[in-house]
Amino acid sequence: MTEPRHSNPSGSKPALAKELENKIRSRRAQVGIVGLGYVGLPLAVELAGAGFHVTGFDVSQAKTERVNLADSYVGDVSSEALAPLVESGNLRATTDFSVIQELDTINICVPTPLRKTKDPDMSYIQAACQEIAKYFHPGMLIILESTTYPGTTDEVLLPMLAQPGMEVGRDFFLCFSPERVDPGNPQFQTSNIPKVVGGTTPVCTELGRLFYSQALQKVVPVSSTRVAEMVKLLENTFRMINIGLVNEIALMCDRIGINVWEVIDAAATKPFGFMPFYPGPGLGGHCIPIDPFYLSWKTKQAGIEARFIELAGYINGQMPHFVVDKVRDALNGVAKPVRGSRIHIMGVAYKRNIDDVRESPALDVMLLLRRLGATVSYSDPHVPSLHLEGGNVVAQPEEAAAAADCVVIITDHSTFNYKALVERAVLIVDTRNALKGIVSEKIVRL
Ligand SMILES: NC(=O)c1ccc[n+]([C@@H]2O[C@H](COP(=O)([O-])OP(=O)(O)OC[C@H]3O[C@@H](n4cnc5c(N)ncnc54)[C@H](O)[C@@H]3O)[C@@H](O)[C@H]2O)c1
């Protein structure tokens, strides 16, 4: 494969860049989003709402059909928001990647999980990029949004896209822009979360900035794809390590008999130099437990051990075990062994008010309790059923807590009736301080 060349950053704007700029400014640019999940679908909606013709691509036919029926499967996108965009023809979805040949821009929003060995799994990005490369043509702007290690855009995507004689920044344009969406957050959504973007060349960055600024409130250009990739990893590593720290503080407070929640609330009154993080049953979701390991994998190759990441990963990984110990102690206090006890979990999503169970610590807690011989049930208004080792488990109504020997609050959904829960349960382990302010001997707090 020929080495892709980069355009001279000080030169005048290339003709294809000017052409694309005009299409973006006039919203005539044909936009594609590859991967219509928690990240891709909200982005498609914002861009279609800004007046672009958007085509969403997914390998899941079920998802593309639902988009075309304006039937949303993503919590932050209502079907009512999809309907006018689908009816006007501004948003359509397909599994047919040949449509890419008609497009001017593509955002890649596919999963980036870890392999069992905790190495990055780049197979989704590579598969998406292979499809794009088949139908790629001069003048296109490609933006990777999937969270990944620094260097991915220039080292993995660029060689896959650049055809002999094609120069990035002159014949086509490449950027990385980290997605920062926070599912279930009513205040910050795709449109008002500032968008960082870095291109392979300054012309690429400028086109990326122009593109997003048509639909999003604030765009933050940075000097390279690597900086943009690292921004996301800093943000998520910061969160993961601070959660690890506060989880360790919670373990310490538990050992010496101090209420960690009261400590955090009082510390948070300091108007500078402190930011509250809260302990919990462990990390979940597609980002915080995973992304920092993309960074540690990359830096290990450069001879740097990411010791903070490894340590926080270890402490956070211990939290489901700590919760199980709490349950065991609580049951001991009423002279019941875990074996044979009925334990009811409140909330299995990885965080409040969402339906996502990926990496949820509830799954670990449920499995650990089962292995100790307990019978485990759950309630979660957002998760009607759950796949657990050995088959599917169906959600129970909240009233089922009354029949349990111990209830464990794992996810503090706001729709749960906590007052009724305290009345009906005989014993509660609260891992989220959801019962803050309620005084009862039934309650054991993390
Ligand atoms: N969910 C979040 O809160 C969040 C936040 C910030 C960043 N991210 C990052 O964004 C990326 C996407 O995450 P997500 O939560 O939207 O994942 P998701 O699983 O919800 O969606 C990804 C979609 O891509 C589709 N897909 C897989 N391979 C494909 C291919 N080759 N071609 C087309 N479609 C394909 C899947 O079917 C799925 O619909 C990840 O890198 C993630 O780390 C996620």
PDB file of N, CA and C and ligand atoms in Angstrom, residues 34-40 57-60 63 97 109-112 124 127-128 145-147 179-183 232 286-287 291 350 356 358, ligand 1:
ATOM      1  N   VAL A  34     -22.536   5.719  10.481  1.00  0.00           N
ATOM      2  CA  VAL A  34     -22.367   4.263  10.521  1.00  0.00           C
ATOM      3  C   VAL A  34     -22.410   3.813  11.979  1.00  0.00           C
ATOM      4  N   GLY A  35     -23.433   3.016  12.327  1.00  0.00           N
ATOM      5  CA  GLY A  35     -23.652   2.584  13.718  1.00  0.00           C
ATOM      6  C   GLY A  35     -24.739   3.424  14.346  1.00  0.00           C
ATOM      7  N   LEU A  36     -25.939   2.825  14.478  1.00  0.00           N
ATOM      8  CA  LEU A  36     -27.102   3.600  14.959  1.00  0.00           C
ATOM      9  C   LEU A  36     -27.466   3.187  16.387  1.00  0.00           C
ATOM     10  N   GLY A  37     -26.503   3.330  17.307  1.00  0.00           N
ATOM     11  CA  GLY A  37     -26.758   2.966  18.703  1.00  0.00           C
ATOM     12  C   GLY A  37     -26.974   4.193  19.562  1.00  0.00           C
ATOM     13  N   TYR A  38     -26.564   4.096  20.822  1.00  0.00           N
ATOM     14  CA  TYR A  38     -26.750   5.185  21.788  1.00  0.00           C
ATOM     15  C   TYR A  38     -26.084   6.479  21.322  1.00  0.00           C
ATOM     16  N   VAL A  39     -25.014   6.353  20.536  1.00  0.00           N
ATOM     17  CA  VAL A  39     -24.286   7.524  20.057  1.00  0.00           C
ATOM     18  C   VAL A  39     -24.774   7.938  18.673  1.00  0.00           C
ATOM     19  N   GLY A  40     -24.845   6.970  17.748  1.00  0.00           N
ATOM     20  CA  GLY A  40     -25.127   7.290  16.347  1.00  0.00           C
ATOM     21  C   GLY A  40     -26.529   7.825  16.106  1.00  0.00           C
ATOM     22  N   PHE A  57     -26.514   3.871   8.810  1.00  0.00           N
ATOM     23  CA  PHE A  57     -26.160   2.491   8.421  1.00  0.00           C
ATOM     24  C   PHE A  57     -25.999   1.658   9.681  1.00  0.00           C
ATOM     25  N   ASP A  58     -26.515   0.452   9.635  1.00  0.00           N
ATOM     26  CA  ASP A  58     -26.265  -0.471  10.744  1.00  0.00           C
ATOM     27  C   ASP A  58     -26.268  -1.883  10.196  1.00  0.00           C
ATOM     28  N   VAL A  59     -25.531  -2.763  10.858  1.00  0.00           N
ATOM     29  CA  VAL A  59     -25.546  -4.172  10.454  1.00  0.00           C
ATOM     30  C   VAL A  59     -26.813  -4.851  10.964  1.00  0.00           C
ATOM     31  N   SER A  60     -27.502  -4.197  11.890  1.00  0.00           N
ATOM     32  CA  SER A  60     -28.742  -4.766  12.426  1.00  0.00           C
ATOM     33  C   SER A  60     -29.932  -4.287  11.596  1.00  0.00           C
ATOM     34  N   LYS A  63     -32.728  -2.722  13.622  1.00  0.00           N
ATOM     35  CA  LYS A  63     -32.578  -1.310  13.984  1.00  0.00           C
ATOM     36  C   LYS A  63     -32.917  -0.388  12.811  1.00  0.00           C
ATOM     37  N   PHE A  97     -24.600  -0.784   2.356  1.00  0.00           N
ATOM     38  CA  PHE A  97     -23.482   0.162   2.444  1.00  0.00           C
ATOM     39  C   PHE A  97     -23.118   0.789   1.096  1.00  0.00           C
ATOM     40  N   CYS A 109     -19.704   5.460  14.315  1.00  0.00           N
ATOM     41  CA  CYS A 109     -20.113   5.368  15.738  1.00  0.00           C
ATOM     42  C   CYS A 109     -20.346   3.909  16.115  1.00  0.00           C
ATOM     43  N   VAL A 110     -19.378   3.062  15.839  1.00  0.00           N
ATOM     44  CA  VAL A 110     -19.544   1.624  16.119  1.00  0.00           C
ATOM     45  C   VAL A 110     -18.894   1.276  17.463  1.00  0.00           C
ATOM     46  N   PRO A 111     -19.204   0.108  18.014  1.00  0.00           N
ATOM     47  CA  PRO A 111     -18.658  -0.233  19.342  1.00  0.00           C
ATOM     48  C   PRO A 111     -17.141  -0.412  19.340  1.00  0.00           C
ATOM     49  N   THR A 112     -16.548  -0.130  20.498  1.00  0.00           N
ATOM     50  CA  THR A 112     -15.119  -0.409  20.709  1.00  0.00           C
ATOM     51  C   THR A 112     -14.968  -1.108  22.068  1.00  0.00           C
ATOM     52  N   TYR A 124     -14.787  -3.889  15.013  1.00  0.00           N
ATOM     53  CA  TYR A 124     -15.970  -3.148  14.528  1.00  0.00           C
ATOM     54  C   TYR A 124     -15.537  -1.937  13.691  1.00  0.00           C
ATOM     55  N   ALA A 127     -14.248  -3.313  10.420  1.00  0.00           N
ATOM     56  CA  ALA A 127     -15.320  -3.793   9.532  1.00  0.00           C
ATOM     57  C   ALA A 127     -16.051  -2.603   8.912  1.00  0.00           C
ATOM     58  N   ALA A 128     -16.328  -1.577   9.716  1.00  0.00           N
ATOM     59  CA  ALA A 128     -17.030  -0.396   9.188  1.00  0.00           C
ATOM     60  C   ALA A 128     -16.168   0.282   8.134  1.00  0.00           C
ATOM     61  N   GLU A 145     -15.893   8.586  15.575  1.00  0.00           N
ATOM     62  CA  GLU A 145     -16.391   9.036  16.885  1.00  0.00           C
ATOM     63  C   GLU A 145     -16.220   7.970  17.964  1.00  0.00           C
ATOM     64  N   SER A 146     -16.022   6.719  17.559  1.00  0.00           N
ATOM     65  CA  SER A 146     -15.886   5.639  18.549  1.00  0.00           C
ATOM     66  C   SER A 146     -14.673   5.911  19.429  1.00  0.00           C
ATOM     67  N   THR A 147     -14.842   5.681  20.722  1.00  0.00           N
ATOM     68  CA  THR A 147     -13.726   5.886  21.646  1.00  0.00           C
ATOM     69  C   THR A 147     -12.622   4.884  21.342  1.00  0.00           C
ATOM     70  N   GLU A 179     -17.136  11.177  21.153  1.00  0.00           N
ATOM     71  CA  GLU A 179     -18.527  11.336  21.548  1.00  0.00           C
ATOM     72  C   GLU A 179     -18.583  11.392  23.070  1.00  0.00           C
ATOM     73  N   ARG A 180     -19.328  12.377  23.601  1.00  0.00           N
ATOM     74  CA  ARG A 180     -19.369  12.543  25.059  1.00  0.00           C
ATOM     75  C   ARG A 180     -20.774  12.362  25.605  1.00  0.00           C
ATOM     76  N   VAL A 181     -21.659  11.764  24.813  1.00  0.00           N
ATOM     77  CA  VAL A 181     -23.059  11.658  25.231  1.00  0.00           C
ATOM     78  C   VAL A 181     -23.176  10.934  26.577  1.00  0.00           C
ATOM     79  N   ASP A 182     -24.124  11.379  27.374  1.00  0.00           N
ATOM     80  CA  ASP A 182     -24.338  10.817  28.717  1.00  0.00           C
ATOM     81  C   ASP A 182     -25.796  10.357  28.782  1.00  0.00           C
ATOM     82  N   PRO A 183     -26.065   9.099  28.363  1.00  0.00           N
ATOM     83  CA  PRO A 183     -27.461   8.657  28.266  1.00  0.00           C
ATOM     84  C   PRO A 183     -28.235   8.900  29.563  1.00  0.00           C
ATOM     85  N   LYS A 232     -10.736  12.311  25.064  1.00  0.00           N
ATOM     86  CA  LYS A 232     -11.781  11.397  25.547  1.00  0.00           C
ATOM     87  C   LYS A 232     -11.228  10.455  26.613  1.00  0.00           C
ATOM     88  N   HIS A 286     -20.557   1.256  28.767  1.00  0.00           N
ATOM     89  CA  HIS A 286     -19.694   0.988  27.638  1.00  0.00           C
ATOM     90  C   HIS A 286     -18.423   1.836  27.685  1.00  0.00           C
ATOM     91  N   CYS A 287     -18.349   2.771  28.662  1.00  0.00           N
ATOM     92  CA  CYS A 287     -17.234   3.732  28.612  1.00  0.00           C
ATOM     93  C   CYS A 287     -16.259   3.617  29.774  1.00  0.00           C
ATOM     94  N   ASP A 291     -12.775   2.259  28.509  1.00  0.00           N
ATOM     95  CA  ASP A 291     -11.913   3.192  27.772  1.00  0.00           C
ATOM     96  C   ASP A 291     -10.513   3.356  28.360  1.00  0.00           C
ATOM     97  N   TYR A 350     -26.862  -0.096  34.435  1.00  0.00           N
ATOM     98  CA  TYR A 350     -25.587   0.288  35.061  1.00  0.00           C
ATOM     99  C   TYR A 350     -25.653   1.651  35.723  1.00  0.00           C
ATOM    100  N   ASP A 356     -29.644   0.430  29.921  1.00  0.00           N
ATOM    101  CA  ASP A 356     -28.432  -0.237  29.449  1.00  0.00           C
ATOM    102  C   ASP A 356     -27.839  -1.119  30.562  1.00  0.00           C
ATOM    103  N   ARG A 358     -25.075  -3.088  29.925  1.00  0.00           N
ATOM    104  CA  ARG A 358     -23.726  -3.509  29.541  1.00  0.00           C
ATOM    105  C   ARG A 358     -22.753  -3.293  30.695  1.00  0.00           C
TER     106      ARG A 358
HETATM  107  N1  LIG B   1     -23.093   4.806  25.055  1.00  0.00           N
HETATM  108  C1  LIG B   1     -22.423   5.828  25.548  1.00  0.00           C
HETATM  109  O1  LIG B   1     -22.811   6.407  26.570  1.00  0.00           O
HETATM  110  C2  LIG B   1     -21.177   6.359  24.862  1.00  0.00           C
HETATM  111  C3  LIG B   1     -20.724   7.625  25.224  1.00  0.00           C
HETATM  112  C4  LIG B   1     -19.588   8.141  24.625  1.00  0.00           C
HETATM  113  C5  LIG B   1     -18.915   7.369  23.690  1.00  0.00           C
HETATM  114  N2  LIG B   1     -19.352   6.129  23.362  1.00  0.00           N
HETATM  115  C6  LIG B   1     -18.604   5.396  22.361  1.00  0.00           C
HETATM  116  O2  LIG B   1     -19.302   5.438  21.115  1.00  0.00           O
HETATM  117  C7  LIG B   1     -19.133   4.223  20.410  1.00  0.00           C
HETATM  118  C8  LIG B   1     -20.495   3.619  20.111  1.00  0.00           C
HETATM  119  O3  LIG B   1     -21.127   3.326  21.342  1.00  0.00           O
HETATM  120  P1  LIG B   1     -22.683   3.064  21.462  1.00  0.00           P
HETATM  121  O4  LIG B   1     -22.995   3.117  22.926  1.00  0.00           O
HETATM  122  O5  LIG B   1     -23.436   3.935  20.526  1.00  0.00           O
HETATM  123  O6  LIG B   1     -22.749   1.542  20.968  1.00  0.00           O
HETATM  124  P2  LIG B   1     -24.072   0.738  20.511  1.00  0.00           P
HETATM  125  O7  LIG B   1     -23.733  -0.688  20.652  1.00  0.00           O
HETATM  126  O8  LIG B   1     -25.270   1.303  21.197  1.00  0.00           O
HETATM  127  O9  LIG B   1     -24.210   1.110  18.973  1.00  0.00           O
HETATM  128  C9  LIG B   1     -23.300   0.693  18.008  1.00  0.00           C
HETATM  129  C10 LIG B   1     -24.092   0.297  16.771  1.00  0.00           C
HETATM  130  O10 LIG B   1     -23.166  -0.041  15.751  1.00  0.00           O
HETATM  131  C11 LIG B   1     -23.698  -1.134  15.026  1.00  0.00           C
HETATM  132  N3  LIG B   1     -22.601  -1.764  14.306  1.00  0.00           N
HETATM  133  C12 LIG B   1     -21.709  -2.672  14.727  1.00  0.00           C
HETATM  134  N4  LIG B   1     -20.848  -2.950  13.743  1.00  0.00           N
HETATM  135  C13 LIG B   1     -21.217  -2.240  12.664  1.00  0.00           C
HETATM  136  C14 LIG B   1     -20.700  -2.109  11.354  1.00  0.00           C
HETATM  137  N5  LIG B   1     -19.620  -2.774  10.948  1.00  0.00           N
HETATM  138  N6  LIG B   1     -21.349  -1.285  10.512  1.00  0.00           N
HETATM  139  C15 LIG B   1     -22.445  -0.602  10.908  1.00  0.00           C
HETATM  140  N7  LIG B   1     -22.963  -0.672  12.151  1.00  0.00           N
HETATM  141  C16 LIG B   1     -22.334  -1.478  13.010  1.00  0.00           C
HETATM  142  C17 LIG B   1     -24.364  -1.994  16.078  1.00  0.00           C
HETATM  143  O11 LIG B   1     -25.323  -2.850  15.509  1.00  0.00           O
HETATM  144  C18 LIG B   1     -24.982  -0.924  16.980  1.00  0.00           C
HETATM  145  O12 LIG B   1     -26.305  -0.597  16.569  1.00  0.00           O
HETATM  146  C19 LIG B   1     -18.238   3.344  21.278  1.00  0.00           C
HETATM  147  O13 LIG B   1     -16.913   3.516  20.883  1.00  0.00           O
HETATM  148  C20 LIG B   1     -18.437   3.916  22.657  1.00  0.00           C
HETATM  149  O14 LIG B   1     -17.322   3.699  23.491  1.00  0.00           O
HETATM  150  C21 LIG B   1     -20.490   5.616  23.916  1.00  0.00           C
END
